[in-house]
GROMACS .gro file of C-alpha atoms in nm:
model
  192
    1MET     CA    1  -1.849   0.682   6.582
    2SER     CA    2  -1.978   0.622   6.246
    3GLU     CA    3  -2.303   0.742   6.110
    4PRO     CA    4  -2.606   0.566   6.119
    5MET     CA    5  -2.744   0.435   5.808
    6THR     CA    6  -3.096   0.472   5.653
    7GLN     CA    7  -3.273   0.234   5.590
    8SER     CA    8  -3.249   0.281   5.174
    9GLU     CA    9  -2.866   0.223   5.209
   10GLY     CA   10  -2.880  -0.034   5.363
   11ALA     CA   11  -3.122  -0.231   5.186
   12GLY     CA   12  -2.829  -0.119   4.876
   13GLU     CA   13  -3.153   0.097   4.754
   14PRO     CA   14  -2.966   0.430   4.499
   15THR     CA   15  -2.985   0.679   4.700
   16ARG     CA   16  -2.989   1.040   4.565
   17ARG     CA   17  -2.568   1.092   4.625
   18ASP     CA   18  -2.515   0.762   4.426
   19PHE     CA   19  -2.768   0.958   4.127
   20LEU     CA   20  -2.554   1.301   4.209
   21TYR     CA   21  -2.214   1.076   4.120
   22ILE     CA   22  -2.360   0.870   3.809
   23ALA     CA   23  -2.458   1.252   3.670
   24THR     CA   24  -2.178   1.378   3.709
   25GLY     CA   25  -1.915   1.121   3.581
   26MET     CA   26  -2.171   1.125   3.252
   27ALA     CA   27  -2.143   1.463   3.154
   28GLY     CA   28  -1.773   1.435   3.238
   29VAL     CA   29  -1.756   1.141   3.052
   30VAL     CA   30  -1.993   1.333   2.748
   31GLY     CA   31  -1.776   1.673   2.811
   32ALA     CA   32  -1.411   1.450   2.762
   33GLY     CA   33  -1.550   1.346   2.406
   34SER     CA   34  -1.688   1.658   2.211
   35PHE     CA   35  -1.353   1.802   2.351
   36ALA     CA   36  -1.167   1.493   2.229
   37TRP     CA   37  -1.411   1.449   1.883
   38PRO     CA   38  -1.188   1.699   1.660
   39PHE     CA   39  -0.906   1.603   1.756
   40ILE     CA   40  -0.982   1.224   1.674
   41ASP     CA   41  -1.168   1.338   1.339
   42GLN     CA   42  -0.832   1.526   1.238
   43MET     CA   43  -0.666   1.211   1.190
   44ARG     CA   44  -0.958   1.056   0.913
   45PRO     CA   45  -0.850   1.047   0.505
   46ASP     CA   46  -0.987   1.368   0.360
   47ALA     CA   47  -1.188   1.387   0.039
   48SER     CA   48  -0.956   1.437  -0.231
   49THR     CA   49  -0.726   1.175  -0.070
   50LEU     CA   50  -1.082   0.917  -0.033
   51ALA     CA   51  -1.138   1.034  -0.401
   52LEU     CA   52  -0.833   0.880  -0.564
   53ALA     CA   53  -0.885   0.554  -0.441
   54SER     CA   54  -0.865   0.451  -0.772
   55ILE     CA   55  -0.795   0.581  -1.085
   56ASP     CA   56  -0.781   0.519  -1.456
   57VAL     CA   57  -0.496   0.520  -1.667
   58ASP     CA   58  -0.505   0.535  -2.024
   59VAL     CA   59  -0.150   0.303  -2.193
   60GLY     CA   60  -0.340   0.317  -2.529
   61ASN     CA   61  -0.008   0.550  -2.669
   62LEU     CA   62   0.260   0.336  -2.421
   63GLU     CA   63   0.450   0.153  -2.723
   64PRO     CA   64   0.660  -0.125  -2.593
   65GLY     CA   65   0.981  -0.045  -2.461
   66MET     CA   66   0.771   0.279  -2.296
   67SER     CA   67   0.750   0.419  -1.916
   68LEU     CA   68   0.435   0.559  -1.768
   69THR     CA   69   0.482   0.697  -1.389
   70VAL     CA   70   0.159   0.850  -1.248
   71LYS     CA   71   0.055   0.899  -0.845
   72TRP     CA   72  -0.180   0.728  -0.639
   73ARG     CA   73  -0.250   0.766  -0.313
   74GLY     CA   74   0.046   0.995  -0.309
   75LYS     CA   75   0.283   0.710  -0.405
   76PRO     CA   76   0.452   0.723  -0.749
   77VAL     CA   77   0.352   0.407  -0.965
   78PHE     CA   78   0.555   0.294  -1.261
   79ILE     CA   79   0.349   0.159  -1.576
   80ARG     CA   80   0.607   0.057  -1.809
   81ASN     CA   81   0.528  -0.193  -2.202
   82ARG     CA   82   0.801  -0.424  -2.157
   83THR     CA   83   0.935  -0.543  -2.496
   84GLU     CA   84   0.956  -0.921  -2.537
   85GLU     CA   85   1.367  -0.890  -2.473
   86GLU     CA   86   1.283  -0.790  -2.131
   87VAL     CA   87   1.006  -1.028  -2.077
   88ALA     CA   88   1.217  -1.326  -2.202
   89GLU     CA   89   1.500  -1.217  -1.987
   90ALA     CA   90   1.314  -1.203  -1.678
   91GLN     CA   91   1.169  -1.525  -1.705
   92GLU     CA   92   1.489  -1.669  -1.734
   93VAL     CA   93   1.580  -1.588  -1.374
   94PRO     CA   94   1.563  -1.901  -1.119
   95ILE     CA   95   1.354  -1.861  -0.808
   96ALA     CA   96   1.712  -1.937  -0.660
   97GLU     CA   97   1.836  -1.638  -0.782
   98LEU     CA   98   1.623  -1.453  -0.568
   99LYS     CA   99   1.728  -1.261  -0.308
  100ASP     CA  100   1.332  -1.164  -0.251
  101PRO     CA  101   1.101  -1.508  -0.333
  102ILE     CA  102   0.773  -1.367  -0.320
  103ALA     CA  103   0.568  -1.218  -0.587
  104ARG     CA  104   0.437  -0.884  -0.346
  105ASN     CA  105   0.177  -0.893  -0.613
  106ALA     CA  106  -0.177  -0.758  -0.484
  107ASN     CA  107  -0.377  -0.910  -0.737
  108VAL     CA  108  -0.246  -1.228  -0.628
  109ASP     CA  109  -0.248  -1.534  -0.377
  110GLY     CA  110   0.039  -1.377  -0.062
  111THR     CA  111   0.213  -1.663  -0.095
  112ALA     CA  112   0.285  -1.682  -0.486
  113GLU     CA  113   0.657  -1.713  -0.598
  114ALA     CA  114   0.831  -1.395  -0.781
  115THR     CA  115   0.792  -1.540  -1.107
  116ASP     CA  116   0.826  -1.335  -1.442
  117LEU     CA  117   0.374  -1.382  -1.476
  118ALA     CA  118   0.303  -1.341  -1.088
  119ARG     CA  119   0.455  -1.017  -1.080
  120SER     CA  120   0.340  -0.911  -1.445
  121ALA     CA  121  -0.039  -0.784  -1.549
  122GLY     CA  122  -0.134  -1.216  -1.635
  123GLU     CA  123  -0.138  -1.439  -1.866
  124GLY     CA  124  -0.134  -1.284  -2.189
  125LEU     CA  125  -0.004  -0.980  -2.117
  126GLU     CA  126   0.328  -1.094  -2.011
  127ASN     CA  127   0.442  -0.761  -2.107
  128TRP     CA  128   0.226  -0.482  -1.844
  129ILE     CA  129   0.419  -0.428  -1.502
  130VAL     CA  130   0.266  -0.197  -1.258
  131MET     CA  131   0.465  -0.143  -0.972
  132ILE     CA  132   0.457   0.138  -0.645
  133GLY     CA  133   0.774   0.358  -0.753
  134SER     CA  134   0.940   0.371  -0.387
  135CYS     CA  135   1.232   0.183  -0.386
  136THR     CA  136   1.200  -0.108  -0.036
  137HIS     CA  137   1.504   0.003   0.100
  138LEU     CA  138   1.418   0.381   0.242
  139GLY     CA  139   1.155   0.504   0.021
  140CYS     CA  140   1.348   0.636  -0.253
  141VAL     CA  141   1.216   0.660  -0.619
  142PRO     CA  142   1.408   0.458  -0.834
  143LEU     CA  143   1.584   0.547  -1.187
  144GLY     CA  144   1.412   0.364  -1.477
  145GLN     CA  145   1.605   0.125  -1.747
  146ALA     CA  146   1.886   0.145  -1.494
  147GLY     CA  147   2.097  -0.060  -1.336
  148GLU     CA  148   2.281  -0.427  -1.379
  149PHE     CA  149   1.965  -0.620  -1.424
  150GLY     CA  150   1.839  -0.308  -1.658
  151GLY     CA  151   1.511  -0.263  -1.455
  152TRP     CA  152   1.509   0.027  -1.176
  153PHE     CA  153   1.816   0.106  -0.968
  154CYS     CA  154   1.763   0.347  -0.701
  155PRO     CA  155   2.119   0.505  -0.641
  156CYS     CA  156   2.049   0.642  -0.301
  157HIS     CA  157   2.129   0.351  -0.193
  158GLY     CA  158   2.208   0.129  -0.440
  159SER     CA  159   1.955  -0.132  -0.501
  160HIS     CA  160   1.935  -0.310  -0.843
  161TYR     CA  161   1.589  -0.420  -0.957
  162ASP     CA  162   1.514  -0.601  -1.310
  163THR     CA  163   1.266  -0.579  -1.531
  164ALA     CA  164   1.014  -0.688  -1.353
  165GLY     CA  165   1.061  -0.532  -1.031
  166ARG     CA  166   1.238  -0.794  -0.839
  167ILE     CA  167   1.508  -0.662  -0.592
  168ARG     CA  168   1.802  -0.860  -0.741
  169LYS     CA  169   2.096  -0.660  -0.588
  170GLY     CA  170   2.145  -0.382  -0.284
  171PRO     CA  171   1.943  -0.316   0.063
  172ALA     CA  172   1.631  -0.345  -0.041
  173PRO     CA  173   1.436  -0.652   0.102
  174GLU     CA  174   1.184  -0.685  -0.069
  175ASN     CA  175   1.089  -0.659  -0.412
  176LEU     CA  176   0.867  -0.358  -0.558
  177PRO     CA  177   0.534  -0.372  -0.468
  178VAL     CA  178   0.210  -0.403  -0.751
  179PRO     CA  179  -0.109  -0.274  -0.651
  180PRO     CA  180  -0.425  -0.342  -0.721
  181PHE     CA  181  -0.505  -0.336  -1.075
  182ALA     CA  182  -0.721  -0.461  -1.359
  183PHE     CA  183  -0.760  -0.371  -1.761
  184THR     CA  184  -1.087  -0.240  -1.755
  185SER     CA  185  -1.061  -0.192  -2.158
  186ASP     CA  186  -0.768  -0.296  -2.384
  187THR     CA  187  -0.606   0.053  -2.284
  188VAL     CA  188  -0.696   0.145  -1.955
  189ILE     CA  189  -0.575   0.036  -1.657
  190THR     CA  190  -0.797   0.114  -1.293
  191ILE     CA  191  -0.543   0.107  -1.041
  192GLY     CA  192  -0.677   0.007  -0.691
   0.00000   0.00000   0.00000
């Protein structure tokens, strides 16, 4: 036979036992949280990564036809001052011939077509192109001014990009992405 319930147990009022259960449970939660916090905290980016959230690059010495590679957020970024011929060649490519018709430019609408203008620094600055230099196939770093289309060539698996960084041939599925950037003066680009 079971023990008779006291009046406070029958009325639904908390007992000393209920208090001990709740206090023990809360102590366990606090203990688990203090044990887990160092593991959670170590997943945050360190100060050096946060410091590189944006970088300024002086491109004043880049003549037409010259390139510069900088590091931003641990990735190579290609900056190229294209020649008039390279710009004209990229502008002549019909969108229908492109393997990836999306611009992949963080500075324009996400659905923008991969025209040369949508891949460049914009109106009046069409000669400037800034791209993350990681092949969209497996992340290799393509070689500049190489390949069948005079842009970038990834020798690892044979992806060919044109002078606007658009994938034209090979296994890469997408154009080289354009990071957020802006000219903050005539000769300085801020990336990020």
